[in-house]
Structures are given as structure tokens and as C-alpha cells.
Short mmCIF file of C-alpha atoms in Angstrom, two decimals:
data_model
loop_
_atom_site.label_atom_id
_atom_site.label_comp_id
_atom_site.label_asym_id
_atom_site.label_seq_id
_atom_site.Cartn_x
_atom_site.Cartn_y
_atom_site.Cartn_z
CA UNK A 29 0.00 0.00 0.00
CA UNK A 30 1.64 3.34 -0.97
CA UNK A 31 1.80 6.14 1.54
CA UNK A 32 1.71 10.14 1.37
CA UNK A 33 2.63 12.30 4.50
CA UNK A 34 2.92 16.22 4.58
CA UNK A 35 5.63 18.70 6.28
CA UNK A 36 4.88 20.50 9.38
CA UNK A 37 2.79 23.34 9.32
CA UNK A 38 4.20 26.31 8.98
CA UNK A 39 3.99 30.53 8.18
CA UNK A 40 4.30 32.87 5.30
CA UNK A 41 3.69 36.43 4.72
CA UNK A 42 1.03 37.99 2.86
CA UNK A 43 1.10 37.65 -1.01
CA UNK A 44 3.93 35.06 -0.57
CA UNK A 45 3.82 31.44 -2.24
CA UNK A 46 2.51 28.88 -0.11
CA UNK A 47 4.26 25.60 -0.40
CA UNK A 48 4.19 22.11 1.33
CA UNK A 49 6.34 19.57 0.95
CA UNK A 50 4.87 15.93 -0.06
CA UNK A 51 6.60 12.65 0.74
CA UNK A 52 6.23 8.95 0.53
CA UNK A 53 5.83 6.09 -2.05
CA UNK A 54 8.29 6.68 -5.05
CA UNK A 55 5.90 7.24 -8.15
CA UNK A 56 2.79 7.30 -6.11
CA UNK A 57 -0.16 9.73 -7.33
CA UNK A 58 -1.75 11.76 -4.36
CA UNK A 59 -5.08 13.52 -4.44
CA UNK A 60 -5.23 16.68 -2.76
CA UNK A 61 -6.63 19.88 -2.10
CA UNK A 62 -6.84 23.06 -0.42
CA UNK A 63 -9.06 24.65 1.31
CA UNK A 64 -11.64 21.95 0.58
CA UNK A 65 -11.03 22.93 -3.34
CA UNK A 66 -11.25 20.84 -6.51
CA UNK A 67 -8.73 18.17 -6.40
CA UNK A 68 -5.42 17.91 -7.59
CA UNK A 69 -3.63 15.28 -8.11
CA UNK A 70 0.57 15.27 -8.15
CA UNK A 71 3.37 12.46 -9.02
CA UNK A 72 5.78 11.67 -6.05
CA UNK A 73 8.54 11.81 -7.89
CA UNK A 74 11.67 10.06 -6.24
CA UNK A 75 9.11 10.23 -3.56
CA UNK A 76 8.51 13.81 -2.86
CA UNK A 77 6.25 16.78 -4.32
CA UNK A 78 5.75 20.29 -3.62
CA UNK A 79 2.57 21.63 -4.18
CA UNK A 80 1.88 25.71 -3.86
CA UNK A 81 -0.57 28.59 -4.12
CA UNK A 82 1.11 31.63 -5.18
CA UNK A 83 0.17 34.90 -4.10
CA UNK A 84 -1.89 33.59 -0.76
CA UNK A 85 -3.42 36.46 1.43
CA UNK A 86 -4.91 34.07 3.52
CA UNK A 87 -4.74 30.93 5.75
CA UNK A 88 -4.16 27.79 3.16
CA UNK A 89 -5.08 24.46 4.37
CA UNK A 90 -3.58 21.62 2.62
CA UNK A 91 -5.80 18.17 2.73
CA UNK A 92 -4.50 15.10 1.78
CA UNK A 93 -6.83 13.36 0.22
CA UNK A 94 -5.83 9.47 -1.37
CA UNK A 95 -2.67 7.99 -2.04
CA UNK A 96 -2.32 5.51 -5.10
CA UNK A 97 -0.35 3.57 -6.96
CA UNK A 98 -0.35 3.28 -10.23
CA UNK A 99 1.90 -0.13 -11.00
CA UNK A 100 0.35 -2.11 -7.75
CA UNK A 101 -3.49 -0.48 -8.66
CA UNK A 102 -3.59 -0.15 -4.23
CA UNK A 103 -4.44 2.65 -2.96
CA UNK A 104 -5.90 4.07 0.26
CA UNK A 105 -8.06 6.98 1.58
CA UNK A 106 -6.10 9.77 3.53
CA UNK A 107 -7.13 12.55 6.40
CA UNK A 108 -4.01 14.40 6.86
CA UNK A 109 -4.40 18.18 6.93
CA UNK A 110 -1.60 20.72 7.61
CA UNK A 111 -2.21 24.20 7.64
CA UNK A 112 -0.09 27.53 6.41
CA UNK A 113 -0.14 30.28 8.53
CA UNK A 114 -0.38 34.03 6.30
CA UNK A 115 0.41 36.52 8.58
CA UNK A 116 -0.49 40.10 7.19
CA UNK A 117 1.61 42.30 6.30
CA UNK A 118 2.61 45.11 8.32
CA UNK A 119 2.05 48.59 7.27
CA UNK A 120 2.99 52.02 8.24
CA UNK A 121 1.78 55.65 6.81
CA UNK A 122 2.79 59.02 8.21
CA UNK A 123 0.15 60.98 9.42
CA UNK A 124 0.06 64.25 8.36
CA UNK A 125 2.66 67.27 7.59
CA UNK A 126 2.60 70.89 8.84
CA UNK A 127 4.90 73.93 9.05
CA UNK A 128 6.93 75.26 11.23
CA UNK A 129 9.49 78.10 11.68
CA UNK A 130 12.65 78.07 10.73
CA UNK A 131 14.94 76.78 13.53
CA UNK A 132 12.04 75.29 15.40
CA UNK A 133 11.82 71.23 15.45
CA UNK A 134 10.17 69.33 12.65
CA UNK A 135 8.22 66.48 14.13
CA UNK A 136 6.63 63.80 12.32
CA UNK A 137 4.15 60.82 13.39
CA UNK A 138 4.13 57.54 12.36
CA UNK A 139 1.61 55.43 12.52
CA UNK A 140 0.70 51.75 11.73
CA UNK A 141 1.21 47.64 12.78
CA UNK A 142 1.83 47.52 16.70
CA UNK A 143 5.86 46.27 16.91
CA UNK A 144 6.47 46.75 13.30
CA UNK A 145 10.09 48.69 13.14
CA UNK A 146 10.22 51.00 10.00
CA UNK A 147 12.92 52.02 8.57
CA UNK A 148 12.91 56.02 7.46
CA UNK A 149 15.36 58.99 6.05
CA UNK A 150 15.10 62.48 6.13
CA UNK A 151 15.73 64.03 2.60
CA UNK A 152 17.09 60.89 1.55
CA UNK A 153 20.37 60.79 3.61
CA UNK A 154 21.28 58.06 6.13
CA UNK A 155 18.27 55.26 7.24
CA UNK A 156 17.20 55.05 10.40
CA UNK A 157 14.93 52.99 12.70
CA UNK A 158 11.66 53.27 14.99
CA UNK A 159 9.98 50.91 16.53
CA UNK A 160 5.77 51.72 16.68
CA UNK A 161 5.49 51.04 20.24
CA UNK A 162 1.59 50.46 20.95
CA UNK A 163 1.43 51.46 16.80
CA UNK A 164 2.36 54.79 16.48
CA UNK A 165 6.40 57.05 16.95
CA UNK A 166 7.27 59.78 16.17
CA UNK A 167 10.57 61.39 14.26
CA UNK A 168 12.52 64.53 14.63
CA UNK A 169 14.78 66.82 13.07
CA UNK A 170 15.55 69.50 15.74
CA UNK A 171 16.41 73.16 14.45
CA UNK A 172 15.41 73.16 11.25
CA UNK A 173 16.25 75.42 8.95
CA UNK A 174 15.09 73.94 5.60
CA UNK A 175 11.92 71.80 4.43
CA UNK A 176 12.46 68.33 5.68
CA UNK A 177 11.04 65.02 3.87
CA UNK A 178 10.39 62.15 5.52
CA UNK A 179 10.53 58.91 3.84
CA UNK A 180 9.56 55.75 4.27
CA UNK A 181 12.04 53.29 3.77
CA UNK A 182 10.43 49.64 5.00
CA UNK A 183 8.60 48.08 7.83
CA UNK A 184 8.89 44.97 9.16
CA UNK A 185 7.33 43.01 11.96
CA UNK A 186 9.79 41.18 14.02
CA UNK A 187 7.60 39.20 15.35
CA UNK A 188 6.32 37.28 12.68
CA UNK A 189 9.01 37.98 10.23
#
């Protein structure tokens, strides 16, 4: 009787690819799907697949469905689900601009994912980093004398990567 198992489940980002790992019988055909989908079906190949959904914005769950094969005609019925995580994206915007007099400080809020660290310049010299503690920081560029542009670099969430 051929056999199909799946890799752990695991955790992507948002609008990533989301790919499991297949494994068992050399040349064995599994059925599966996702998300209760149509079915698929996929060769094990030296006895492993991978099977994907690009672009995924949201939780994928990847059902094994039947395992046969083709040279013996056995098969059997399988219930082994594993599940991708999609965490979302972070994000991070600034929330408004304003004037202010020369030599005075030019402030600027950030606002966006709770923990996310973005990374920002001023006039598009050196980067920098912030952390949005509770979502939200704010910048500075004390005596200013010029207009000042703050930009955006990236954000990240450390804690889901």
C-alpha cells in the first residue's frame, strides 16, 4: 500500500507562495486539495512533491486526500491536513505634515502595525529605525532650517518575520 505524509505546518507572509512539501511512495499519485477545493492530483517523484498557491493572502489548508499507486493499482483513503499560517503584512503611513518656523523642530508621526520597526530617512540621507510602540512614533529633526522630507524606507514586523 503506498503512503503520502505532509511537512509540518508552517507561516508565510502575505502575497507570498505557499508551499508544502509531499513525501512517501516513489511514483505514487496523491489527491489533494486546499481549502476543501477541486482536487489535484501530483506524481511523487523520487518520492517527494511540492505543491503551492502563489500569491496567498490568507490561511491555506492543505488536505490530503488518497494515495495511489499506479503499478500495484492499491491505494488508500487519507485525512491528513496541515495548515499555512499568512500573517499580514505590516504597514505604516505618516500621518500628516505641517509647518513650522525656521529653527524650530520638525516632528513627524508615524503610525501603523503595533511592533512593526520602519525604517525612514530624512531628505534621503542616512536610514534610520523606529519601533511603533503600541502602533504609532514619532521622528525629529531638531532646528530646522530647511523643508524636511520624511521617507519611508520599509517596515517589518519582528515578530512574525
Amino acid at each position: 500500500i503506498p503512503i503520502a505524509s505532509i511537512n509540518p505546518t508552517t507561516t508565510i507572509c502575505s502575497g507570498t507562495t505557499a508551499s508544502l512539501a509531499i513525501s512517501g511512495t516513489s511514483g505514487a499519485v496523491v489527491t489533494y486539495n486546499f481549502n476543501s477545493g477541486p482536487n489535484n492530483t501530483v506524481t511523487l517523484t523520487g518520492g517527494a512533491a511540492t505543491v503551492s498557491v502563489p500569491n496567498a493572502t490568507s490561511n491555506q489548508i492543505l488536505n490530503l486526500v488518497s494515495v495511489s499507486n499506479p503499478t500495484s493499482n492499491c491505494s488508500q483513503t487519507l485525512s491528513a491536513p496541515a495548515t499555512i499560517s499568512v500573517n499580514a503584512l505590516p504597514i505604516a503611513s505618516i500621518n500628516s505634515t505641517t509647518s513650522i518656523c525656521s529653527g524650530n523642530t520638525a516632528t513627524f508621526a508615524i503610525s501603523g502595525t503595533s511592533g512593526a520597526v520602519v525604517t525612514y530617512n530624512f531628505n534621503g540621507g542616512s536610514s534610520s529605525t523606529v519601533a511603533l510602540t503600541s502602533g504609532a512614533a514619532t521622528v525629529s529633526v531638531p532646528n530646522a532650517t530647511s523643508n524636511q522630507t520624511l521617507n519611508l524606507v520599509s517596515v517589518s514586523n519582528p515578530i512574525t518575520n
